Coordinates of C-alpha atoms (C1' of nucleotides) in Angstrom, one line a residue:
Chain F
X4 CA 22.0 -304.4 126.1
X5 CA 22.1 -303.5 122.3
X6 CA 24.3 -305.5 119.9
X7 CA 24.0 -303.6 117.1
X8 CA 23.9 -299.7 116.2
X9 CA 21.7 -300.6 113.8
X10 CA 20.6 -296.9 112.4
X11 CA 24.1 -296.0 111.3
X12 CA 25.6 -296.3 108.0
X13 CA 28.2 -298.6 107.0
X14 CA 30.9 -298.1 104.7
X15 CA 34.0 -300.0 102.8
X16 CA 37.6 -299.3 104.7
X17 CA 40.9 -300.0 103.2
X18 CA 44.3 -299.6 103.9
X19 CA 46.7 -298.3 101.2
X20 CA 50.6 -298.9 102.0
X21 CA 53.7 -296.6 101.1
X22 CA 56.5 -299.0 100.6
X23 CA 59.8 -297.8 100.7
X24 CA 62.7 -299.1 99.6
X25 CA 66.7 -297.5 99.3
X26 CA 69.5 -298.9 97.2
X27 CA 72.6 -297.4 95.6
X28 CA 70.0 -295.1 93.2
X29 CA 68.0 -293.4 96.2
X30 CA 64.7 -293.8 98.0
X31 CA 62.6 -295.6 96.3
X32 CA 58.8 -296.2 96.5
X33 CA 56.9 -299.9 95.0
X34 CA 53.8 -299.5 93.3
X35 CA 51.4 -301.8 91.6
X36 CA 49.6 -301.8 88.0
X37 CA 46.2 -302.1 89.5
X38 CA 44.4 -305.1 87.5
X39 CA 40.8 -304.5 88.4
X40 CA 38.3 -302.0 87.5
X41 CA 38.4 -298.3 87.7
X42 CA 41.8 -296.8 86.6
X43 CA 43.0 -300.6 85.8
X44 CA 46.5 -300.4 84.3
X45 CA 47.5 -297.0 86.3
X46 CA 49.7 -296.7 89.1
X47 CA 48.6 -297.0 92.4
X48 CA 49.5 -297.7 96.3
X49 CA 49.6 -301.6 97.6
X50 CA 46.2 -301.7 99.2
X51 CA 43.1 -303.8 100.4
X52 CA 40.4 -303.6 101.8
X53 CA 39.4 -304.3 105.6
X54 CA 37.5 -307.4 106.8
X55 CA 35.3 -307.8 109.5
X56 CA 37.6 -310.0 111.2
X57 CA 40.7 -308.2 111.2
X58 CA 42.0 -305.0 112.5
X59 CA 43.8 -301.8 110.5
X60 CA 46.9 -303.1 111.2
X61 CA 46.1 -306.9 110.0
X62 CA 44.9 -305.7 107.0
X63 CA 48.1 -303.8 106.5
X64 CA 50.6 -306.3 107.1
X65 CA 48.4 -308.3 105.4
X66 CA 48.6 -306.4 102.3
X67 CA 52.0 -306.2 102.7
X68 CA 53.0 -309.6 102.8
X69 CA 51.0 -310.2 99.9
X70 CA 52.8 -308.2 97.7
X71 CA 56.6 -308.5 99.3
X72 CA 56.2 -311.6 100.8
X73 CA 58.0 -310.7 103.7
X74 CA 57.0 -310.9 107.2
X75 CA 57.6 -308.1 110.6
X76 CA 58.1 -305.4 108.6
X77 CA 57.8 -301.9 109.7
X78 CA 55.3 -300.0 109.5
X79 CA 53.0 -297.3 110.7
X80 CA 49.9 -295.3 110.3
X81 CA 49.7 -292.2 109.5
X82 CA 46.3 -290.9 108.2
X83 CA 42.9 -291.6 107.0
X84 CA 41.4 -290.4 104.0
X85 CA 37.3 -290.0 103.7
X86 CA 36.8 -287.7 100.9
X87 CA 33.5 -288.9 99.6
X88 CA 34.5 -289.1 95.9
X89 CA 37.7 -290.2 96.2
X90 CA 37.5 -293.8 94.8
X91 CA 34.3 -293.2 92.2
X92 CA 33.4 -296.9 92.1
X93 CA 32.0 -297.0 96.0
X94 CA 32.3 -294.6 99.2
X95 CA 35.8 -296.1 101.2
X96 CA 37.4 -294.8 103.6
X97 CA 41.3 -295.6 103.2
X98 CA 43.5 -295.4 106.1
X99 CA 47.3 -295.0 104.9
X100 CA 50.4 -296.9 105.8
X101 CA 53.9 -296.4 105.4
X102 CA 56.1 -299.3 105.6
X103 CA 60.1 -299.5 105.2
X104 CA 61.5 -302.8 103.3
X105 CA 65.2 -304.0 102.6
X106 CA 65.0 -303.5 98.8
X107 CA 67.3 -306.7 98.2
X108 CA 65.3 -308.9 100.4
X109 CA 61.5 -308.9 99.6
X110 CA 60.2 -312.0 97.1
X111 CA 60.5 -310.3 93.5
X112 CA 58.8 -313.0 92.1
X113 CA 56.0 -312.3 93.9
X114 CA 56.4 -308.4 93.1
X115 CA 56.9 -309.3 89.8
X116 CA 53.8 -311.4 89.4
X117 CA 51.6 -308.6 90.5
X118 CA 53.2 -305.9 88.1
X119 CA 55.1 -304.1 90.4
X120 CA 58.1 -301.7 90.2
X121 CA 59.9 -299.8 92.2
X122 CA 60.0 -295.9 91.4
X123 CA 62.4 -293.3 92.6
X124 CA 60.3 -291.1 94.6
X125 CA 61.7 -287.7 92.9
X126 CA 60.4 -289.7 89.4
X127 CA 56.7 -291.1 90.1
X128 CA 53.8 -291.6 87.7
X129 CA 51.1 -290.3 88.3
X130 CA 48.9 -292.4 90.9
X131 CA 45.9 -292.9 91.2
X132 CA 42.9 -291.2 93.2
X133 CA 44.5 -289.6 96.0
X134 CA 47.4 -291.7 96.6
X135 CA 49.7 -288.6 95.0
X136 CA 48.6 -287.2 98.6
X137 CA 49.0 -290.0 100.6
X138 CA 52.8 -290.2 99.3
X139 CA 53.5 -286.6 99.6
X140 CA 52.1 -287.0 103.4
X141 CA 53.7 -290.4 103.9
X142 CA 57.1 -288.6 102.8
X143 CA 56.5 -286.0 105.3
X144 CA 55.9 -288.5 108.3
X145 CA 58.9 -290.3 107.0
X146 CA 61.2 -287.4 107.4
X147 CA 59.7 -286.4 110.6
X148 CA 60.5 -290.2 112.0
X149 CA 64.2 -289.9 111.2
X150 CA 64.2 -287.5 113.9
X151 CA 62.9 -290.5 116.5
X152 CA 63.5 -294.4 115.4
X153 CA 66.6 -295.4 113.3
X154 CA 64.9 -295.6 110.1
X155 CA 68.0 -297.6 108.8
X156 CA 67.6 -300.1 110.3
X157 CA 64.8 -301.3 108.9
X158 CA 66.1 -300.3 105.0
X159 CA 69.5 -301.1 104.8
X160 CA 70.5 -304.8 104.8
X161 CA 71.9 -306.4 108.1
X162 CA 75.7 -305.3 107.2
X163 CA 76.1 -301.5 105.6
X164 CA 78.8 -298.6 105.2
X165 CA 78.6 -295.2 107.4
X166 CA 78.6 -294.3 103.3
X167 CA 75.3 -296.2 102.7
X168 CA 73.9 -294.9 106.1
X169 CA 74.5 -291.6 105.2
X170 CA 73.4 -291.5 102.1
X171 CA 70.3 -293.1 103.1
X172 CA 69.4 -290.3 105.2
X173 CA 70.7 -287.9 102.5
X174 CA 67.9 -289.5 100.2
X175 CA 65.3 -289.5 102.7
X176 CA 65.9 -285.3 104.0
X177 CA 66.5 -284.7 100.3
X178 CA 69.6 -282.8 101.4
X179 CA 73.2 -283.2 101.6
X180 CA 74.8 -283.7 105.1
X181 CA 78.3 -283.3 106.8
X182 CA 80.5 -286.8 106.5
X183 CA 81.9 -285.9 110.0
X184 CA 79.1 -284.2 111.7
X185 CA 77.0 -287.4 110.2
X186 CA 79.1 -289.7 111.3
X187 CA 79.6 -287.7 114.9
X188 CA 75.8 -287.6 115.6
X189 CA 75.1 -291.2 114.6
X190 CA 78.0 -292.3 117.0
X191 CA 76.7 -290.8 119.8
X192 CA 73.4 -292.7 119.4
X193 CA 75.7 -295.6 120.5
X194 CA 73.6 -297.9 118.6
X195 CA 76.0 -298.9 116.0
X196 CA 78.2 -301.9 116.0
X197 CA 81.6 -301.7 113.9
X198 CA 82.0 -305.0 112.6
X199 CA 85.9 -306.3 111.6
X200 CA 85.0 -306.3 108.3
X201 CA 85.0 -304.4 105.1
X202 CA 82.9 -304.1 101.9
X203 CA 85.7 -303.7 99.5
X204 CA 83.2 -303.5 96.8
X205 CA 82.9 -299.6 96.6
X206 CA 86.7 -299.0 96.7
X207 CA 90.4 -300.1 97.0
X208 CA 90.4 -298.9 100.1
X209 CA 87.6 -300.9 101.7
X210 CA 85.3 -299.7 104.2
X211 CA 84.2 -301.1 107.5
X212 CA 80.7 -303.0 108.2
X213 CA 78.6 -301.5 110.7
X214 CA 75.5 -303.5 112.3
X215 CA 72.6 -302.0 114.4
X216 CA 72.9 -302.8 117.9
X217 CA 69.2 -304.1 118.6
X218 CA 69.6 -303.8 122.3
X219 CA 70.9 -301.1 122.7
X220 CA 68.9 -299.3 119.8
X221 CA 65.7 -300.8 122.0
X222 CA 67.0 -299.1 125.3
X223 CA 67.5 -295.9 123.2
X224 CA 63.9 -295.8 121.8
X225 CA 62.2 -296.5 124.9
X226 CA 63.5 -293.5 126.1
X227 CA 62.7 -291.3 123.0
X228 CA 65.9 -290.0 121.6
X229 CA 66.3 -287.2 119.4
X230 CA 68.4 -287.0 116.2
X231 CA 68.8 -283.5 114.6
X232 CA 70.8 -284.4 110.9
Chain M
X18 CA 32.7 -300.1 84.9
X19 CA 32.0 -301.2 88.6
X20 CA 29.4 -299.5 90.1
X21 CA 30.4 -301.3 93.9
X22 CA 32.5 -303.6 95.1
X23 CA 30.0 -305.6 96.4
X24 CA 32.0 -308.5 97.9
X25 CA 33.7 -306.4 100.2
X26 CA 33.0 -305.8 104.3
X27 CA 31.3 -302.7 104.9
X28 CA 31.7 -301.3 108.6
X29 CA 30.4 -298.8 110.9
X30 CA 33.3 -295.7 111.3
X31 CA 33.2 -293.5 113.9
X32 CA 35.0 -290.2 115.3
X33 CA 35.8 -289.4 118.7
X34 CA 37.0 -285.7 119.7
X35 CA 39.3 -284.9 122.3
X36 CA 38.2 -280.9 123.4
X37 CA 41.0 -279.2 125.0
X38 CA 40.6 -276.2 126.7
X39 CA 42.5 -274.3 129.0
X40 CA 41.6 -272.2 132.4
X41 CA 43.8 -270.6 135.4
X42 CA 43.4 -274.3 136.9
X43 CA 45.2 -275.9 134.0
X44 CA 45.0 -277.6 131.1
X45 CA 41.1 -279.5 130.5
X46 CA 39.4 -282.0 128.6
X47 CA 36.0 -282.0 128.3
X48 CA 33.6 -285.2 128.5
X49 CA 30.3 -286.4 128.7
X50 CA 28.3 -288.8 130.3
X51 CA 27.4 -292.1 127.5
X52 CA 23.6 -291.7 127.0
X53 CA 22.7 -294.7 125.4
X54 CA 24.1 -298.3 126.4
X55 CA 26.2 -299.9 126.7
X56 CA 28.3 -297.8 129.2
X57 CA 25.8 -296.2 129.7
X58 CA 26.9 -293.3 132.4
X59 CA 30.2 -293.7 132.3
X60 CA 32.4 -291.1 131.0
X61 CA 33.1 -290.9 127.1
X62 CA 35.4 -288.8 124.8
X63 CA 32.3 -287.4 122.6
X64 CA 31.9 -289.2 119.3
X65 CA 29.3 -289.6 116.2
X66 CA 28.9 -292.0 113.5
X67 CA 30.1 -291.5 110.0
X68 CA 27.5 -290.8 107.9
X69 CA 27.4 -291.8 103.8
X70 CA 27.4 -288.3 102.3
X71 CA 30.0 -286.8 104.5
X72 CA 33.9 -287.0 105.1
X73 CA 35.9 -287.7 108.6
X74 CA 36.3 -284.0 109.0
X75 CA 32.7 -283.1 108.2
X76 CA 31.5 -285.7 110.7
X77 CA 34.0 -284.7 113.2
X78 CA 33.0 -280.9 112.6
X79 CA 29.4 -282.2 113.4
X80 CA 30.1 -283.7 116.5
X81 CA 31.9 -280.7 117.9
X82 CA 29.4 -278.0 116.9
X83 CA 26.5 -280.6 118.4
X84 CA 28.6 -280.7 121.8
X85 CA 29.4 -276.8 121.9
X86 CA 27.9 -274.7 119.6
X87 CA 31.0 -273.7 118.1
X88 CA 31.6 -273.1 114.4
X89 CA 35.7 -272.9 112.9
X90 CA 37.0 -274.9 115.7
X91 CA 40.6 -275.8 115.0
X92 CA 41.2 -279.6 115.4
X93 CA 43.4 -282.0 113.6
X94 CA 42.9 -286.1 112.8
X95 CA 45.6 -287.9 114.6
X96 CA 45.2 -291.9 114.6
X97 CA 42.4 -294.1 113.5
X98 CA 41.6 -297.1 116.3
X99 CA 40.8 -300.6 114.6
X100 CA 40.7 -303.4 117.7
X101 CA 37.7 -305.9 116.8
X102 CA 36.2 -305.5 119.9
X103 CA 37.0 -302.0 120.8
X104 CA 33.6 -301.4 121.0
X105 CA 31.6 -304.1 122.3
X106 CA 28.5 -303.8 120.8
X107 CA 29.5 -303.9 117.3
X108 CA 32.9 -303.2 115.0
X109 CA 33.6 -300.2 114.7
X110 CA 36.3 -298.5 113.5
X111 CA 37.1 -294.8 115.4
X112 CA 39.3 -292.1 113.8
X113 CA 40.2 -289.6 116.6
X114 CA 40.5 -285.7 116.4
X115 CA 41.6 -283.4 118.7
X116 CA 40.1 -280.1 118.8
X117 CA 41.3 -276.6 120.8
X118 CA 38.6 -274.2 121.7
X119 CA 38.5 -271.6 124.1
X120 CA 37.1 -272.8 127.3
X121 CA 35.0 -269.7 128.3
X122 CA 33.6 -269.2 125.1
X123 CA 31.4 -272.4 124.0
X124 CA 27.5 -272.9 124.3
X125 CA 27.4 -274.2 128.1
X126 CA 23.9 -274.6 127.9
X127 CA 24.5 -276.8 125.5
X128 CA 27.1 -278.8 127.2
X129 CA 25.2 -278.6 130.9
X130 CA 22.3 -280.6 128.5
X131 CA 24.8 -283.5 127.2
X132 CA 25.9 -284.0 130.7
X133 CA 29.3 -282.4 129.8
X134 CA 31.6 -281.8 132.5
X135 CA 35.7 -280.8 132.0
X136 CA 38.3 -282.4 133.6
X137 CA 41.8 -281.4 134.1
X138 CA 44.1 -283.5 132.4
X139 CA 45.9 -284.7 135.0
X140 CA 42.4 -286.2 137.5
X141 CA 40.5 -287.9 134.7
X142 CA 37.9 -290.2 135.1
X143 CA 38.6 -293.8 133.2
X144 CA 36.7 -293.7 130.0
X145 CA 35.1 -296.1 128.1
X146 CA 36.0 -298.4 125.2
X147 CA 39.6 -296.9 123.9
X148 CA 39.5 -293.5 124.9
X149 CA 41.6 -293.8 127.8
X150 CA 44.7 -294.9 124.9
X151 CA 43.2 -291.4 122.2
X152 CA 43.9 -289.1 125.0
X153 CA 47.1 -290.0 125.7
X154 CA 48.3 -290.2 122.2
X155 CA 46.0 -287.2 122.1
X156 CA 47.6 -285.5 124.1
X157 CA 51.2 -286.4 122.7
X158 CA 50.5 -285.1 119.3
X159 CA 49.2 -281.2 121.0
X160 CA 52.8 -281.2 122.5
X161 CA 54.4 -281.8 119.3
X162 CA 52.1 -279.4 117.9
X163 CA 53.1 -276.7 119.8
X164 CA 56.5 -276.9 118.2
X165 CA 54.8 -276.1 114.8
X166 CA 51.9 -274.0 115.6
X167 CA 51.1 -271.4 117.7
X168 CA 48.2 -273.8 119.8
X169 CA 47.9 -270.6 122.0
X170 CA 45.6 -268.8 119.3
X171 CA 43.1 -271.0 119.7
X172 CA 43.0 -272.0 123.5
X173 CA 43.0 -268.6 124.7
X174 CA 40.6 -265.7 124.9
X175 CA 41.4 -262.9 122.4
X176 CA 42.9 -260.8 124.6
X177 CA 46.0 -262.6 126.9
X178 CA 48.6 -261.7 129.2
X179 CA 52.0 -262.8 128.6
X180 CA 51.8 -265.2 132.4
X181 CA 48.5 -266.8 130.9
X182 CA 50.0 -267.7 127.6
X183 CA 53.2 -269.0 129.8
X184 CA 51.2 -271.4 131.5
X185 CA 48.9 -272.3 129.1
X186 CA 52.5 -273.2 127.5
X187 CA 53.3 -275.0 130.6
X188 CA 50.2 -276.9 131.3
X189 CA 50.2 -278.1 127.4
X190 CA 54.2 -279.4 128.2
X191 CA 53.9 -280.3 131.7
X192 CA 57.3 -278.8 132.6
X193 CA 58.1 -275.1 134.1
X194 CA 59.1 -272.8 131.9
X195 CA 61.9 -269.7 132.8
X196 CA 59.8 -266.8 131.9
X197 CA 62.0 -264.6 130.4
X198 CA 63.5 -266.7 127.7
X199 CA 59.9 -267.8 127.4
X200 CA 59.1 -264.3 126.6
X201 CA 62.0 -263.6 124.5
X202 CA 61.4 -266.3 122.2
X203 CA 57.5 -266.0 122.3
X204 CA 58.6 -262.6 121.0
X205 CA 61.2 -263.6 118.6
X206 CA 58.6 -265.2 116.1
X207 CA 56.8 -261.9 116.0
X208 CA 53.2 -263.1 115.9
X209 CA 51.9 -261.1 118.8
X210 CA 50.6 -257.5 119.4
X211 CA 50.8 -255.6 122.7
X212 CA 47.8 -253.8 123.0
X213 CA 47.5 -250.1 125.0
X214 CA 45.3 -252.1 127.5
X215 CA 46.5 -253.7 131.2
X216 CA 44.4 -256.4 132.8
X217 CA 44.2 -255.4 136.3
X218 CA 42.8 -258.4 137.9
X219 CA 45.9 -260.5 138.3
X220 CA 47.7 -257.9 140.2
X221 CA 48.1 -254.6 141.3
X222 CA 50.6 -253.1 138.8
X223 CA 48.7 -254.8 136.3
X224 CA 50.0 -256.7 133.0
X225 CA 49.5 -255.9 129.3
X226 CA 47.2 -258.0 127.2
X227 CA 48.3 -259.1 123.8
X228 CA 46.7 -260.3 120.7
X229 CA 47.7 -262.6 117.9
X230 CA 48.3 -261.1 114.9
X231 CA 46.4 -263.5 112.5
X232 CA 48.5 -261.7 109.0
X233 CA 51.8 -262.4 110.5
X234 CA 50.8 -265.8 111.9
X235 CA 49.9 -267.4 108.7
X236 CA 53.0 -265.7 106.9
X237 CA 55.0 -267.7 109.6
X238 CA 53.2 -271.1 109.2
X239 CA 53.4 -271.1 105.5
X240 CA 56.9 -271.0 106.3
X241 CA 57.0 -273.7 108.6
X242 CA 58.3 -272.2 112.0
X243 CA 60.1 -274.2 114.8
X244 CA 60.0 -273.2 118.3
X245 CA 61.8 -274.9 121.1
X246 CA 60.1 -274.0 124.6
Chain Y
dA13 C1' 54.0 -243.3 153.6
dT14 C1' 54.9 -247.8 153.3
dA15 C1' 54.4 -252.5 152.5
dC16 C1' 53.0 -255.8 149.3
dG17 C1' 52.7 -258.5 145.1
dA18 C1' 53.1 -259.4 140.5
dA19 C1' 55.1 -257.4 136.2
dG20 C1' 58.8 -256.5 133.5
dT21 C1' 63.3 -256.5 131.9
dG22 C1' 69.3 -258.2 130.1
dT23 C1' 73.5 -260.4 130.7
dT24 C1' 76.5 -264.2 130.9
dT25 C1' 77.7 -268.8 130.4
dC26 C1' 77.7 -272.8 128.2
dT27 C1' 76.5 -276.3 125.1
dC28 C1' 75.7 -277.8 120.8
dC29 C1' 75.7 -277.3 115.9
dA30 C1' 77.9 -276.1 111.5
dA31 C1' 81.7 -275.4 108.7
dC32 C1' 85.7 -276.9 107.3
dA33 C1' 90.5 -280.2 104.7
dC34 C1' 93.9 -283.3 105.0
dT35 C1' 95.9 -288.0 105.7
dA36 C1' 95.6 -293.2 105.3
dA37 C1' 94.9 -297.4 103.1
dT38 C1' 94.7 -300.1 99.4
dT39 C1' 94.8 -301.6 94.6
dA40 C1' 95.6 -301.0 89.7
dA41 C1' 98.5 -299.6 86.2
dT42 C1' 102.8 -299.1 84.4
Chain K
dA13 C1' 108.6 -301.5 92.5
dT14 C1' 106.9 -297.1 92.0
dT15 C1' 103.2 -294.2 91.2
dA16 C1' 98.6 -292.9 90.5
dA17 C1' 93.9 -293.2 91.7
dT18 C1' 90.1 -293.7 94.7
dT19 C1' 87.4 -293.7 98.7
dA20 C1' 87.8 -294.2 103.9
dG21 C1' 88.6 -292.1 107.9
dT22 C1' 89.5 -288.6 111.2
dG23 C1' 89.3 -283.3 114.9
dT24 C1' 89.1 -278.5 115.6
dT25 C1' 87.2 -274.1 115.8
dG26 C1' 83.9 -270.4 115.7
dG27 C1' 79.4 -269.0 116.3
dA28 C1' 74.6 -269.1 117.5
dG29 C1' 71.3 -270.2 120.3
dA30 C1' 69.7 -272.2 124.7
dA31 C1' 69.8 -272.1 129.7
dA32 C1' 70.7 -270.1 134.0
dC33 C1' 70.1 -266.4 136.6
dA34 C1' 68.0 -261.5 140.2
dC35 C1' 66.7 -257.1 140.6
dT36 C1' 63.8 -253.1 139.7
dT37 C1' 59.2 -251.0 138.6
dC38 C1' 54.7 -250.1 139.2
dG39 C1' 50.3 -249.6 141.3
dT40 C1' 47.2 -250.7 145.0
dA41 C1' 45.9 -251.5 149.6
dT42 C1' 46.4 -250.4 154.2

DNA sequence: ATACGAAGTGTTTCTCCAACACTAATTAAT
DNA sequence: ATTAATTAGTGTTGGAGAAACACTTCGTAT
């Protein structure tokens, strides 16, 4: 029995993660001044590169909690880049992430610390190697997933507005919806809790809290719902 | 400036292909029988090593023409597979393709020397390793597919009649279809020519063959088409 | 000539999506 | 206390597209 495919040819793998975030300005996306060698002080993705010990998805949420701190958060896969040029320094293969974050909740400190800042996605620097591709693709997937999972979920904070929901969805389609038809479609998902309270923040009149449902939006996932916004 | 970065893990990367093709019996996959240990014998999705000088999608163009002689082959990246001990031998990280090709039209020479042999989709053998998990996420992604792309174009012979592209249709979707709204919205996107020319084999009033029409195909895909069988 | 077998062809119904505007509730200002 | 201002909240209708549905045509084989 072999143990080892010892003619082949090894190469570096890394992951590179897509962090998005939504407030009250719009979708954003958190990026790094990278502080080593090539392109050091450009813009570029969260990323790191894979150990022995570890799989893909380690290394992600690894790389993820480094920079945010924060643990469970979302996140998937979505393609793997292997141009042979594409970091000059050494030939890597980087597998892209996208992750989705409560802006208000991840350790700023920490993002801070590693000279990061959050950009609105219609307003990025330039990145650098191919990352300009990995967001424009990451976007894509994004979009496509609104379709399937209840993205919110995992961006808004626990208690939001149908206004914030919507407008969430607004900034992530990049393309104005119907109030009622909105608010129609996401109520017969049924995974919405109306809380009895309001956020009187945003106006006199106050609006009501909604919470998602976790059971229920579990139940509802399982059997691979479709949402057409 | 760095010229590596030399602390880093390197590891072996692989790709594994998922060939579809499609007959009268159904919808296939086709396999081979593992040469080399360990496995040895058992039945494999067919894969190749990365190699330094080339990307995922040269490597996974490699593997295909090595297994059928066939040049152009349209196949698309879908998920990369990371588990430490996914392969037992030694770490290796597998980015899986699937690739459509029409079944009577590869190298079977070729394939009758690897110990090839397809399999409809729905009586598999188990497969080594992973591959059991690529195929059915393969297989998830060609479904979605065919609501994007016209898959039909590159699992079928040149020439088609309407009942082969119906099944081929259902085989893919693994659900009946009605045929006549089938037809009616097959023709609605407008990518197909009716050719002067009957195949007389499947019956005795015969049926008309159709092309593609490549021009008006990529028109529509530029323009991102949706069709809902 | 007729029996057979698959090809080919339209209409109706229904569901779901899109478009659309006014009232309610509360607070701030006077 | 009245009014003005601001956002929340709420249903209906028309149209398009999807789904359901069955009979006729054509050519061959007997």
């Amino acid at each position: 029995m072999l143990n080892s495919y010892s003619a082949e040819d090894k190469v570096l793998v890394s992951v590179d993660c897509i962090i998005f975030g939504f407030d009250n300005e719009g979708l954003k996306i958190l990026l790094i001044k990278r502080d080593f060698e090539p392109e050091k002080g450009k813009w570029s993705l969260m990323g790191g590169f894979l150990k022995k010990e570890e799989s893909l998805n380690d290394a992600a949420t690894r790389v993820l909690n480094h920079y945010t701190g924060l643990h469970n958060i979302y996140m998937e896969q979505f393609y793997a880049y292997s141009e042979i040029d594409r970091d000059p320094v050494e030939r890597t293969v980087s597998v892209a992430y996208f992750a989705l974050i409560n802006i208000e909740n991840h350790n700023t400190e920490l993002t801070k610390d590693h000279g990061a800042e959050w950009f609105s996605i219609s307003n990025m620097p330039k990145l650098i190697f191919d990352h300009d591709e990995m967001v424009s693709h990451g976007i894509r997937r994004l979009r496509y997933r609104t379709s399937t999972k209840p993205v919110g979920f995992e961006l808004l904070p626990e208690k939001f507005t149908m206004r914030q929901l919507l407008e969430l969805y607004e900034a992530i389609l990049d393309k104005e919806l119907d109030k009622r038809n909105f608010i129609s479609k996401i109520n017969s998902l049924d995974i919405l809790i109306k809380l009895n309270e309001k956020d009187m923040l945003s106006s006199r009149k106050g609006s009501y809290l909604y919470m998602f449902d976790k059971e229920k939006y579990d139940a509802k996932t399982r059997n691979n719902f479709v949402l057409n916004l």
